[in-house]
């Protein structure tokens, strides 16, 4: 007999965890009876990466693919905010690299049926064909019947939502605006709250310390470093924060410990204790760290 209420909770990414909570009022349920309720836990991860992330790659093709893989990682683990910080390096043009990261990430996050309209083909986009498809909820195929679609407002006020014909929607819209459309009501709505809907990319040309300071009140700031605390020792403390978290990564050339004079992070964590390689690449660290955080929270 169960004398409690089983509550199924999930994150926006769809991962479910089971929690047992007592009944507040009323009699205990009869034998073999389970009451199920749903509560959404909004743990929204954010990531901060350096503008020099792809600086090691001399080939534009490999650079594009590498950034595209980041888009996959961010989507898989439900990242809703990506912040690029300026990492000055005399060997490369850090600002130009930051611009390119932003371009590739935003292109990858755009539904495939809107890309030709929003991104006229330019020389720097010649390798965009290697960017892997996300197949996220906001990237439905033409034949898929879904409640919400992103669309682009056209000159005549109709909205291209990736179907055979544009649709007419209620409410005020502006030409060139990207909107979310409720396909049942044919109305423009805010970002749907019942599932993952992509990420926002921020690139302000500001340095690491300035960006961390700007976002400190909003997030638990978690720096990643092989010199940090073993994740197995700090996971419970991070879990008990009950707050959205921001994972911060160093550059291909310098770790976070070399980039800041003081500890500006709430936690400095080693997500790969006992690593068997001399260095863990930034893209590897991103997949590993997001995966571990997805499990422990």
Coordinates of C-alpha atoms in Angstrom, one line a residue:
X1 CA 0.0 0.0 0.0
X2 CA 1.2 3.5 -0.8
X3 CA 0.4 6.1 1.8
X4 CA 1.8 9.0 -0.3
X5 CA 1.5 10.8 -3.6
X6 CA 3.9 10.1 -6.4
X7 CA 4.8 13.3 -8.2
X8 CA 6.4 13.1 -11.6
X9 CA 8.5 16.2 -12.3
X10 CA 10.3 17.0 -15.5
X11 CA 12.7 19.6 -17.0
X12 CA 12.0 21.3 -20.2
X13 CA 14.3 18.9 -22.0
X14 CA 11.8 16.1 -21.1
X15 CA 13.9 14.2 -18.6
X16 CA 11.7 12.9 -15.7
X17 CA 12.6 12.3 -12.1
X18 CA 10.4 10.7 -9.4
X19 CA 9.7 12.2 -6.1
X20 CA 7.6 11.0 -3.1
X21 CA 5.6 13.6 -1.2
X22 CA 3.0 13.0 1.5
X23 CA -0.8 13.6 1.2
X24 CA -1.8 16.8 3.0
X25 CA -5.5 16.0 3.7
X26 CA -7.9 13.1 3.3
X27 CA -7.6 9.4 3.8
X28 CA -4.8 7.3 2.5
X29 CA -5.4 6.0 -1.0
X30 CA -6.8 2.4 -1.3
X31 CA -4.3 -0.4 -2.1
X32 CA -2.6 -0.3 -5.4
X33 CA -3.9 3.2 -6.1
X34 CA -1.4 5.9 -7.2
X35 CA -2.2 9.5 -7.7
X36 CA 0.0 11.3 -10.2
X37 CA 0.4 15.0 -10.6
X38 CA 2.8 17.0 -12.7
X39 CA 5.0 19.9 -11.6
X40 CA 7.4 21.5 -14.0
X41 CA 10.9 22.2 -12.7
X42 CA 12.3 25.2 -14.6
X43 CA 16.0 24.7 -14.4
X44 CA 17.3 26.7 -17.3
X45 CA 21.0 26.2 -18.1
X46 CA 23.1 29.0 -19.7
X47 CA 26.6 28.8 -21.1
X48 CA 29.4 31.3 -21.5
X49 CA 32.1 30.7 -24.1
X50 CA 35.1 32.7 -25.3
X51 CA 35.2 34.5 -28.6
X52 CA 38.4 32.4 -29.3
X53 CA 36.6 29.1 -29.1
X54 CA 37.3 28.1 -32.7
X55 CA 40.7 29.9 -32.9
X56 CA 42.7 26.7 -33.1
X57 CA 41.0 25.7 -36.4
X58 CA 42.7 27.2 -39.5
X59 CA 40.1 25.8 -41.8
X60 CA 36.8 27.7 -42.1
X61 CA 35.0 24.4 -42.9
X62 CA 36.2 22.8 -39.6
X63 CA 35.6 26.0 -37.7
X64 CA 32.0 26.0 -39.0
X65 CA 31.4 22.3 -38.1
X66 CA 32.9 22.8 -34.7
X67 CA 30.5 25.6 -33.8
X68 CA 27.7 23.7 -35.3
X69 CA 28.4 20.9 -32.9
X70 CA 28.1 23.4 -30.1
X71 CA 24.6 24.2 -31.3
X72 CA 23.8 20.5 -31.0
X73 CA 25.1 20.3 -27.4
X74 CA 23.1 23.4 -26.4
X75 CA 19.9 22.0 -27.9
X76 CA 20.3 18.5 -26.5
X77 CA 20.7 19.8 -23.0
X78 CA 18.1 22.6 -23.2
X79 CA 20.4 25.6 -23.0
X80 CA 18.4 28.8 -23.4
X81 CA 21.1 31.4 -23.3
X82 CA 24.6 31.5 -24.8
X83 CA 26.9 34.3 -23.9
X84 CA 30.1 35.0 -25.8
X85 CA 32.8 36.9 -24.0
X86 CA 35.6 38.8 -25.6
X87 CA 38.9 36.9 -25.1
X88 CA 41.8 39.0 -26.3
X89 CA 44.6 37.1 -28.1
X90 CA 47.3 38.7 -30.2
X91 CA 47.5 35.7 -32.5
X92 CA 43.9 36.0 -33.8
X93 CA 41.2 38.5 -34.5
X94 CA 39.0 37.8 -31.4
X95 CA 36.2 40.1 -32.4
X96 CA 35.8 38.6 -35.9
X97 CA 35.9 35.1 -34.4
X98 CA 33.1 36.2 -31.9
X99 CA 31.0 37.6 -34.8
X100 CA 31.3 34.3 -36.6
X101 CA 30.4 32.2 -33.6
X102 CA 27.2 34.3 -33.2
X103 CA 26.4 34.0 -36.9
X104 CA 26.7 30.2 -37.0
X105 CA 24.9 29.6 -33.7
X106 CA 22.0 31.8 -34.7
X107 CA 21.8 30.2 -38.2
X108 CA 21.7 26.7 -36.6
X109 CA 19.0 27.8 -34.2
X110 CA 16.8 29.1 -37.1
X111 CA 14.1 26.7 -38.5
X112 CA 15.4 25.3 -41.8
X113 CA 12.4 26.7 -43.7
X114 CA 13.3 30.3 -42.8
X115 CA 17.0 30.3 -43.4
X116 CA 17.0 31.3 -47.1
X117 CA 14.7 34.3 -46.3
X118 CA 16.7 35.4 -43.2
X119 CA 20.2 34.7 -44.4
X120 CA 21.0 35.7 -48.0
X121 CA 24.0 33.6 -49.2
X122 CA 27.3 35.3 -48.6
X123 CA 30.9 34.2 -49.0
X124 CA 31.4 33.6 -45.3
X125 CA 28.5 31.2 -45.3
X126 CA 29.8 28.9 -48.0
X127 CA 30.4 26.0 -45.5
X128 CA 27.1 26.3 -43.7
X129 CA 26.0 23.0 -45.3
X130 CA 28.1 21.1 -42.7
X131 CA 26.2 22.5 -39.8
X132 CA 24.3 19.5 -38.3
X133 CA 20.5 19.6 -38.2
X134 CA 19.1 20.2 -34.7
X135 CA 15.7 18.5 -35.2
X136 CA 14.4 20.5 -32.1
X137 CA 10.7 21.2 -31.3
X138 CA 11.0 24.6 -33.0
X139 CA 12.3 23.0 -36.2
X140 CA 9.3 20.9 -37.4
X141 CA 9.3 19.4 -40.9
X142 CA 6.6 20.4 -43.4
X143 CA 4.5 17.3 -42.9
X144 CA 4.6 17.4 -39.0
X145 CA 1.4 18.6 -37.3
X146 CA 2.5 20.7 -34.3
X147 CA 0.8 23.2 -32.1
X148 CA 3.4 26.0 -32.6
X149 CA 5.6 27.1 -35.4
X150 CA 8.0 29.9 -35.8
X151 CA 7.3 32.1 -38.8
X152 CA 8.5 35.2 -40.7
X153 CA 6.1 38.0 -41.4
X154 CA 6.0 38.8 -45.1
X155 CA 5.3 42.0 -47.0
X156 CA 1.5 41.4 -47.3
X157 CA 1.2 40.6 -43.5
X158 CA 1.0 36.8 -43.9
X159 CA 3.4 34.5 -42.1
X160 CA 5.7 31.9 -43.6
X161 CA 5.6 29.0 -41.1
X162 CA 7.2 26.4 -43.4
X163 CA 4.0 25.0 -45.0
X164 CA 2.9 25.1 -48.7
X165 CA 1.3 28.5 -48.2
X166 CA 1.8 31.3 -45.7
X167 CA -0.9 31.7 -43.1
X168 CA -2.9 34.7 -41.9
X169 CA -2.8 35.4 -38.1
X170 CA -4.6 37.5 -35.7
X171 CA -2.9 40.4 -33.9
X172 CA -0.5 43.1 -35.1
X173 CA 2.6 42.0 -36.9
X174 CA 5.5 43.8 -38.7
X175 CA 7.1 42.8 -41.9
X176 CA 10.4 41.0 -41.3
X177 CA 9.5 40.0 -37.7
X178 CA 10.0 36.4 -36.6
X179 CA 7.0 35.3 -34.5
X180 CA 5.7 32.2 -32.8
X181 CA 2.3 31.1 -34.2
X182 CA -0.3 29.0 -32.5
X183 CA -1.4 26.9 -35.4
X184 CA -4.8 25.9 -33.8
X185 CA -5.9 29.5 -33.1
X186 CA -3.8 31.1 -35.9
X187 CA -2.6 33.7 -33.4
X188 CA 0.8 35.2 -32.6
X189 CA 1.9 34.0 -29.1
X190 CA 4.8 34.4 -26.8
X191 CA 7.6 31.8 -26.6
X192 CA 5.8 28.5 -25.7
X193 CA 6.5 27.5 -22.1
X194 CA 5.7 23.8 -22.4
X195 CA 8.9 22.7 -24.2
X196 CA 12.3 23.7 -25.4
X197 CA 12.3 26.5 -27.9
X198 CA 15.9 27.2 -28.8
X199 CA 18.5 29.5 -27.3
X200 CA 19.4 33.2 -27.5
X201 CA 22.9 34.3 -28.4
X202 CA 24.5 37.3 -26.7
X203 CA 27.7 38.9 -28.0
X204 CA 28.4 42.3 -26.6
X205 CA 32.2 42.4 -27.0
X206 CA 32.7 42.5 -23.3
X207 CA 35.3 40.6 -21.3
X208 CA 34.8 37.6 -19.0
X209 CA 34.7 39.5 -15.7
X210 CA 32.3 42.1 -16.9
X211 CA 29.9 39.5 -18.3
X212 CA 30.0 37.4 -15.1
X213 CA 29.3 40.5 -13.0
X214 CA 26.3 41.4 -15.3
X215 CA 24.7 37.9 -14.9
X216 CA 25.6 37.2 -11.2
X217 CA 22.2 37.9 -9.8
X218 CA 20.4 35.8 -12.4
X219 CA 22.5 32.6 -12.1
X220 CA 24.6 30.4 -10.0
X221 CA 28.0 30.9 -11.7
X222 CA 29.9 27.7 -12.3
X223 CA 33.4 27.9 -13.7
X224 CA 34.9 24.8 -15.2
X225 CA 38.6 23.9 -14.6
X226 CA 40.8 20.8 -14.1
X227 CA 42.0 22.7 -11.0
X228 CA 38.5 23.0 -9.6
X229 CA 36.7 20.9 -7.0
X230 CA 35.8 17.4 -7.9
X231 CA 32.2 17.5 -9.2
X232 CA 31.4 14.5 -7.0
X233 CA 32.1 16.5 -3.9
X234 CA 30.2 19.6 -4.8
X235 CA 27.2 18.2 -6.7
X236 CA 24.8 18.3 -3.7
X237 CA 25.7 21.9 -2.9
X238 CA 25.0 23.0 -6.5
X239 CA 21.7 21.0 -6.5
X240 CA 20.6 22.7 -3.3
X241 CA 21.0 26.2 -4.9
X242 CA 17.6 25.8 -6.6
X243 CA 18.5 28.4 -9.2
X244 CA 19.4 28.5 -12.9
X245 CA 23.0 28.0 -13.5
X246 CA 25.6 29.5 -15.9
X247 CA 28.5 27.3 -17.0
X248 CA 31.6 29.2 -17.9
X249 CA 34.4 27.8 -20.1
X250 CA 38.0 28.9 -20.7
X251 CA 39.7 29.3 -24.1
X252 CA 41.6 26.8 -26.1
X253 CA 44.8 28.5 -25.0
X254 CA 44.1 29.4 -21.3
X255 CA 42.1 28.0 -18.5
X256 CA 39.8 30.2 -16.4
X257 CA 42.4 30.3 -13.6
X258 CA 44.8 32.1 -15.9
X259 CA 42.1 34.5 -17.2
X260 CA 41.0 36.1 -13.9
X261 CA 43.0 37.5 -11.0
X262 CA 40.3 36.7 -8.4
X263 CA 37.8 33.9 -8.0
X264 CA 34.6 35.5 -9.6
X265 CA 32.7 32.2 -9.6
X266 CA 30.3 30.7 -7.1
X267 CA 31.9 27.3 -7.8
X268 CA 35.0 26.2 -9.7
X269 CA 34.4 22.6 -10.7
X270 CA 36.4 19.9 -12.3
X271 CA 33.9 17.9 -14.4
X272 CA 36.5 15.4 -15.6
X273 CA 38.3 14.2 -12.4
X274 CA 41.1 11.7 -13.1
X275 CA 41.2 12.6 -16.8
X276 CA 43.5 10.4 -18.9
X277 CA 44.5 13.1 -21.4
X278 CA 46.7 16.1 -20.9
X279 CA 44.0 18.5 -21.9
X280 CA 40.2 18.3 -22.4
X281 CA 39.1 20.4 -25.4
X282 CA 36.6 23.1 -24.9
X283 CA 33.9 21.4 -27.0
X284 CA 34.5 18.2 -25.1
X285 CA 34.2 20.0 -21.8
X286 CA 30.9 21.6 -22.9
X287 CA 29.3 18.2 -23.7
X288 CA 30.6 16.6 -20.6
X289 CA 29.7 19.4 -18.2
X290 CA 26.2 19.9 -19.5
X291 CA 25.6 16.1 -19.4
X292 CA 26.7 15.9 -15.8
X293 CA 24.6 18.9 -14.8
X294 CA 21.6 17.4 -16.5
X295 CA 21.9 14.3 -14.4
X296 CA 22.6 15.9 -11.0
X297 CA 20.0 18.6 -11.1

